[in-house]
PDB file of C-alpha atoms in Angstrom:
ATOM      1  CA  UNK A   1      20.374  -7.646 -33.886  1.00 43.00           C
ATOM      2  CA  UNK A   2      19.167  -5.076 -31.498  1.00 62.00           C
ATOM      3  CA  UNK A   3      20.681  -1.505 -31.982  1.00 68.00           C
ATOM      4  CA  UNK A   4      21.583   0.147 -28.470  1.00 76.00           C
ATOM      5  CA  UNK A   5      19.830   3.689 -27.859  1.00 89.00           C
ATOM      6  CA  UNK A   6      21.543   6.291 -25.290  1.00 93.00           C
ATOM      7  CA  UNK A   7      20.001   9.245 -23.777  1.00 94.00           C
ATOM      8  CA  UNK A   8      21.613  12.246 -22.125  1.00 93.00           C
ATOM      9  CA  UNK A   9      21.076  15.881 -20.671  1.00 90.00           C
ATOM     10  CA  UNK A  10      24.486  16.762 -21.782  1.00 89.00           C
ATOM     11  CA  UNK A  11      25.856  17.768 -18.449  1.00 86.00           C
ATOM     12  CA  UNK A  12      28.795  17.718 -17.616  1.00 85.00           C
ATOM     13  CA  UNK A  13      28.612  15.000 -14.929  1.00 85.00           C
ATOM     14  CA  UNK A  14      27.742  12.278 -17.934  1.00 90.00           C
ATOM     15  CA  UNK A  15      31.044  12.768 -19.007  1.00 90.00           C
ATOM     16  CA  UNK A  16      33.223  13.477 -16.213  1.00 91.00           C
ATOM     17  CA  UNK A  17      31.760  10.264 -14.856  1.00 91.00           C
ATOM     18  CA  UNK A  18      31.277   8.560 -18.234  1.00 93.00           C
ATOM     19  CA  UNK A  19      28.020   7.303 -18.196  1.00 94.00           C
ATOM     20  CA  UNK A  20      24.580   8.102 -19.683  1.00 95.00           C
ATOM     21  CA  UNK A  21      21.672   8.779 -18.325  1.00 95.00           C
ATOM     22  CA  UNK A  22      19.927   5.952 -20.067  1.00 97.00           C
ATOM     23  CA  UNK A  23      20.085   3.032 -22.582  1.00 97.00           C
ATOM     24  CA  UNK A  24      17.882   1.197 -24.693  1.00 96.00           C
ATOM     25  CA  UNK A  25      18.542  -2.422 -25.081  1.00 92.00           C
ATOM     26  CA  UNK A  26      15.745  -4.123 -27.592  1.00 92.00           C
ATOM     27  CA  UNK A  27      12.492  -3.358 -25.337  1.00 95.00           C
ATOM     28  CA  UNK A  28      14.274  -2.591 -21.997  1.00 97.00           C
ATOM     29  CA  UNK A  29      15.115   0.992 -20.609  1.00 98.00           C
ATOM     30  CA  UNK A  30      18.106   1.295 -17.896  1.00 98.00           C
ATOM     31  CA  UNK A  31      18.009   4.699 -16.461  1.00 98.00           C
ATOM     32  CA  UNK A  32      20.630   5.771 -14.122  1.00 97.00           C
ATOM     33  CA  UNK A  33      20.111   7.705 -11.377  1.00 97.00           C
ATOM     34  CA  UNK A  34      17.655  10.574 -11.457  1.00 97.00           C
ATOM     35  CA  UNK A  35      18.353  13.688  -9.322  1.00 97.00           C
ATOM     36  CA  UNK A  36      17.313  16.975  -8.402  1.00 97.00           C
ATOM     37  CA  UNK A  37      18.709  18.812 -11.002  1.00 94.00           C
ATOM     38  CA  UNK A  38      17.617  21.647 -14.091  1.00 92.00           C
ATOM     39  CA  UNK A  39      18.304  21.229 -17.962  1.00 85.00           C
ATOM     40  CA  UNK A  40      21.828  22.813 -17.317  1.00 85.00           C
ATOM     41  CA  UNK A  41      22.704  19.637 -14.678  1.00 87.00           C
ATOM     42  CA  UNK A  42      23.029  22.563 -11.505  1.00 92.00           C
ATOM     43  CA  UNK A  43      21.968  20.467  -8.346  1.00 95.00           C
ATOM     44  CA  UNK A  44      18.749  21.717  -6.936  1.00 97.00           C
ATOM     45  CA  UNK A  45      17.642  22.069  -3.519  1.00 98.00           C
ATOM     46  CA  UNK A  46      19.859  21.048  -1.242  1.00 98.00           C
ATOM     47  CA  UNK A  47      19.223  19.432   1.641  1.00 97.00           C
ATOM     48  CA  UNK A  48      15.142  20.041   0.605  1.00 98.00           C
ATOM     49  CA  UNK A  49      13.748  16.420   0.464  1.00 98.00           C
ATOM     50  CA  UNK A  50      10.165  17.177  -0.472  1.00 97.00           C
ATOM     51  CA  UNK A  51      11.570  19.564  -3.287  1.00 98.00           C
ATOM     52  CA  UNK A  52      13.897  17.114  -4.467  1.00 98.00           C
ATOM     53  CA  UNK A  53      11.992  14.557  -4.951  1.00 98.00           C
ATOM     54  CA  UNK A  54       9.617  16.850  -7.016  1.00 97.00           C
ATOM     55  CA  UNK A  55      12.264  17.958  -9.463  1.00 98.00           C
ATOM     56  CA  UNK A  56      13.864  14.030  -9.456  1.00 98.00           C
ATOM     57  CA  UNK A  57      10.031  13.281 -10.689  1.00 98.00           C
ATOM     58  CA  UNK A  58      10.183  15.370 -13.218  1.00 97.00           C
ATOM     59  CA  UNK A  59      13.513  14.412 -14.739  1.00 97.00           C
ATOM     60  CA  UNK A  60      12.355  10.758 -14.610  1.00 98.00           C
ATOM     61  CA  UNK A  61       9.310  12.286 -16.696  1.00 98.00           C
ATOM     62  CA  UNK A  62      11.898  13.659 -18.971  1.00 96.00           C
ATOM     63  CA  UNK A  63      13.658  10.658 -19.692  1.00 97.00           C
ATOM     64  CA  UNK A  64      10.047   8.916 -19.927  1.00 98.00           C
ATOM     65  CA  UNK A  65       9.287  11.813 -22.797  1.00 97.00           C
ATOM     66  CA  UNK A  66      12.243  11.029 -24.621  1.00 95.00           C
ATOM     67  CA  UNK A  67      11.293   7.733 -25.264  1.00 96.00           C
ATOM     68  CA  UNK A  68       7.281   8.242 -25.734  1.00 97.00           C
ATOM     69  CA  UNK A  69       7.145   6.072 -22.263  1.00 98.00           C
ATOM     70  CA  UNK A  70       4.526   6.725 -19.605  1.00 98.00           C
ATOM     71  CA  UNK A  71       4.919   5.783 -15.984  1.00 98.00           C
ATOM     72  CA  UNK A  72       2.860   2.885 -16.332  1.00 98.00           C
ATOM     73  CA  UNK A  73       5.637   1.239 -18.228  1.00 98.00           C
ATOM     74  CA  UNK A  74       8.050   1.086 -15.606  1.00 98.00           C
ATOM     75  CA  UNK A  75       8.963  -2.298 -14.270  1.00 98.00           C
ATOM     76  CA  UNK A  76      11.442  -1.680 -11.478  1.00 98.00           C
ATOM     77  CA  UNK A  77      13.127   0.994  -9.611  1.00 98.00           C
ATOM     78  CA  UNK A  78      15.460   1.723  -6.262  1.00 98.00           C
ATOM     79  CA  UNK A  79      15.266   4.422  -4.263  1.00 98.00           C
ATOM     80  CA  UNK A  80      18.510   5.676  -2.438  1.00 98.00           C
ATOM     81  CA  UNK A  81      17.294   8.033   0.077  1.00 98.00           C
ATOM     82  CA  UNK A  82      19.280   9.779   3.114  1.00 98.00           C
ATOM     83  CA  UNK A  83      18.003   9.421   6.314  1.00 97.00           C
ATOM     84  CA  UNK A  84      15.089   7.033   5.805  1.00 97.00           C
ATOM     85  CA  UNK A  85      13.413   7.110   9.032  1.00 97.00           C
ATOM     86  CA  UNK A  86      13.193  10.560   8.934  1.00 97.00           C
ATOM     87  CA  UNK A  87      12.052  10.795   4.979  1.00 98.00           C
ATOM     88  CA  UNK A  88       9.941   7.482   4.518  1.00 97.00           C
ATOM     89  CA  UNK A  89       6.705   8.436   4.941  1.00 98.00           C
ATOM     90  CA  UNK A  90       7.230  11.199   1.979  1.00 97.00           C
ATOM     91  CA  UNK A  91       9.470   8.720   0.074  1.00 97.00           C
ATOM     92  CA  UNK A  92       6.008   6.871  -0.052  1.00 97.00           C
ATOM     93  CA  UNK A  93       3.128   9.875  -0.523  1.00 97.00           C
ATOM     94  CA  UNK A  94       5.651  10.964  -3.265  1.00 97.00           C
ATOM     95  CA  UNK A  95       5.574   7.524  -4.852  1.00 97.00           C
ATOM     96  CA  UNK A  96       2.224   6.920  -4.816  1.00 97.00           C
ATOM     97  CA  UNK A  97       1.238  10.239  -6.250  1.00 97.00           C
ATOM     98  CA  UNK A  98       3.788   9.811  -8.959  1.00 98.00           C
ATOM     99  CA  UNK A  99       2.664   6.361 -10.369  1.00 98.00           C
ATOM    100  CA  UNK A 100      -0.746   6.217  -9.187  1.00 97.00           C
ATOM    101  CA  UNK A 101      -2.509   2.928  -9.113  1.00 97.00           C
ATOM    102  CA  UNK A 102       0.774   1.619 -11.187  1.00 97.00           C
ATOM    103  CA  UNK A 103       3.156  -0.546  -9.391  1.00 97.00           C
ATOM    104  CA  UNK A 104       6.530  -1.275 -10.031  1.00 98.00           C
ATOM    105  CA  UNK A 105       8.686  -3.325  -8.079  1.00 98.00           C
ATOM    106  CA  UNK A 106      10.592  -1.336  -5.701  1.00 98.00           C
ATOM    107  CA  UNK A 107      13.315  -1.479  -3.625  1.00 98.00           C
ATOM    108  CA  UNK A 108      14.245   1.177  -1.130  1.00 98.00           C
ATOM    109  CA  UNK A 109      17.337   1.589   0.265  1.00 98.00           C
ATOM    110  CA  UNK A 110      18.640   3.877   3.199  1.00 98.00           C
ATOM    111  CA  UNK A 111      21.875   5.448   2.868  1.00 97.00           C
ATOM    112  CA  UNK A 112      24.143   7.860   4.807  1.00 97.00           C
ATOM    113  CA  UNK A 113      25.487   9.877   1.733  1.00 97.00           C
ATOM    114  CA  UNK A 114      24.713  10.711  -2.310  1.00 97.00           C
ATOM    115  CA  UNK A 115      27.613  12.332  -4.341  1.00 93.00           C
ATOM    116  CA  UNK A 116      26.300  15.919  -4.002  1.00 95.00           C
ATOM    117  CA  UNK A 117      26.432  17.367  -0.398  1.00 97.00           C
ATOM    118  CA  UNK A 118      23.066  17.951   0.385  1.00 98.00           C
ATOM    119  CA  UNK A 119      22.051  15.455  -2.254  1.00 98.00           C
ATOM    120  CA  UNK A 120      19.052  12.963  -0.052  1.00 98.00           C
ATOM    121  CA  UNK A 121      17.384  11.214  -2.751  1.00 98.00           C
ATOM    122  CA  UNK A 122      18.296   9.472  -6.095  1.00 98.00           C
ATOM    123  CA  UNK A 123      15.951   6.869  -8.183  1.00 98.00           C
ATOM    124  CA  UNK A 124      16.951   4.817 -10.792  1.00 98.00           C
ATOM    125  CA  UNK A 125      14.385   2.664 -13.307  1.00 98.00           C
ATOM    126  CA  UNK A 126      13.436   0.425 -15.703  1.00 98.00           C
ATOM    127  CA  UNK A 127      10.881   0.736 -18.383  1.00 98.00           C
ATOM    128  CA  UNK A 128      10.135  -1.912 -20.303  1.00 98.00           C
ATOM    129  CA  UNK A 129       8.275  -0.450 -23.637  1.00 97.00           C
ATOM    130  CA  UNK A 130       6.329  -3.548 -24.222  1.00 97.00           C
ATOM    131  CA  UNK A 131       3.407  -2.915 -21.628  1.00 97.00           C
ATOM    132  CA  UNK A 132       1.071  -1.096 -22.551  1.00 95.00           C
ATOM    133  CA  UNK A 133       1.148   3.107 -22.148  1.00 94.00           C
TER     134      UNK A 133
END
């Protein structure tokens, strides 16, 4: 039987919300929602889309790291983004730069809010650690 494998910043959000920021089920990775925040779970950059989406990037790389994933492993993810229209052509310069020739399947989806105020972009994922690195 496959053990289940949990991963978390420790911020206080994964427990005032009770969830974690990932879980490893046998060969799949579910991560949650990534977001513009540092290693002490302050929100960055509000209302900054480009700079956001940097720093939600690199916490995706983080939970990547964790696991000894690379980007090429990643099967799936959704994009929530605030005001689409107005951010889609960086939602997709910043997607292809992060993954590369790599692609996932992807679903975007335009919203009017996130949880944080000035929060405009969240990204969750799914690695699956049997593809090659």
């Amino acid at each position: 039987m496959d053990t289940m494998d949990f991963f978390n910043y420790n911020v206080p959000a994964e427990s005032d919300f009770g969830y974690s920021q990932a879980i490893r089920s046998g060969e799949l990775i579910h991560v949650s929602g990534q977001l513009s925040f540092d290693e002490a779970g302050e929100f960055l950059h509000a209302g900054d889309f480009a700079a956001q989406l940097k720093q939600t990037y690199a916490n995706m790389d983080r939970v990547l790291d964790h696991y000894g994933a690379t980007r090429n492993q990643v099967v799936s993810q959704t994009l929530y983004v605030v005001n689409l229209r107005q951010n889609a052509a960086a939602t997709a310069e910043g997607n292809l730069r992060y993954f590369g020739n790599h692609r996932p399947a992807s679903t975007v989806l335009g919203i009017t809010e996130l949880t944080l105020p000035g929060q405009v972009i969240e990204i969750s994922f799914v690695i699956d650690t049997k593809l090659p690195a």
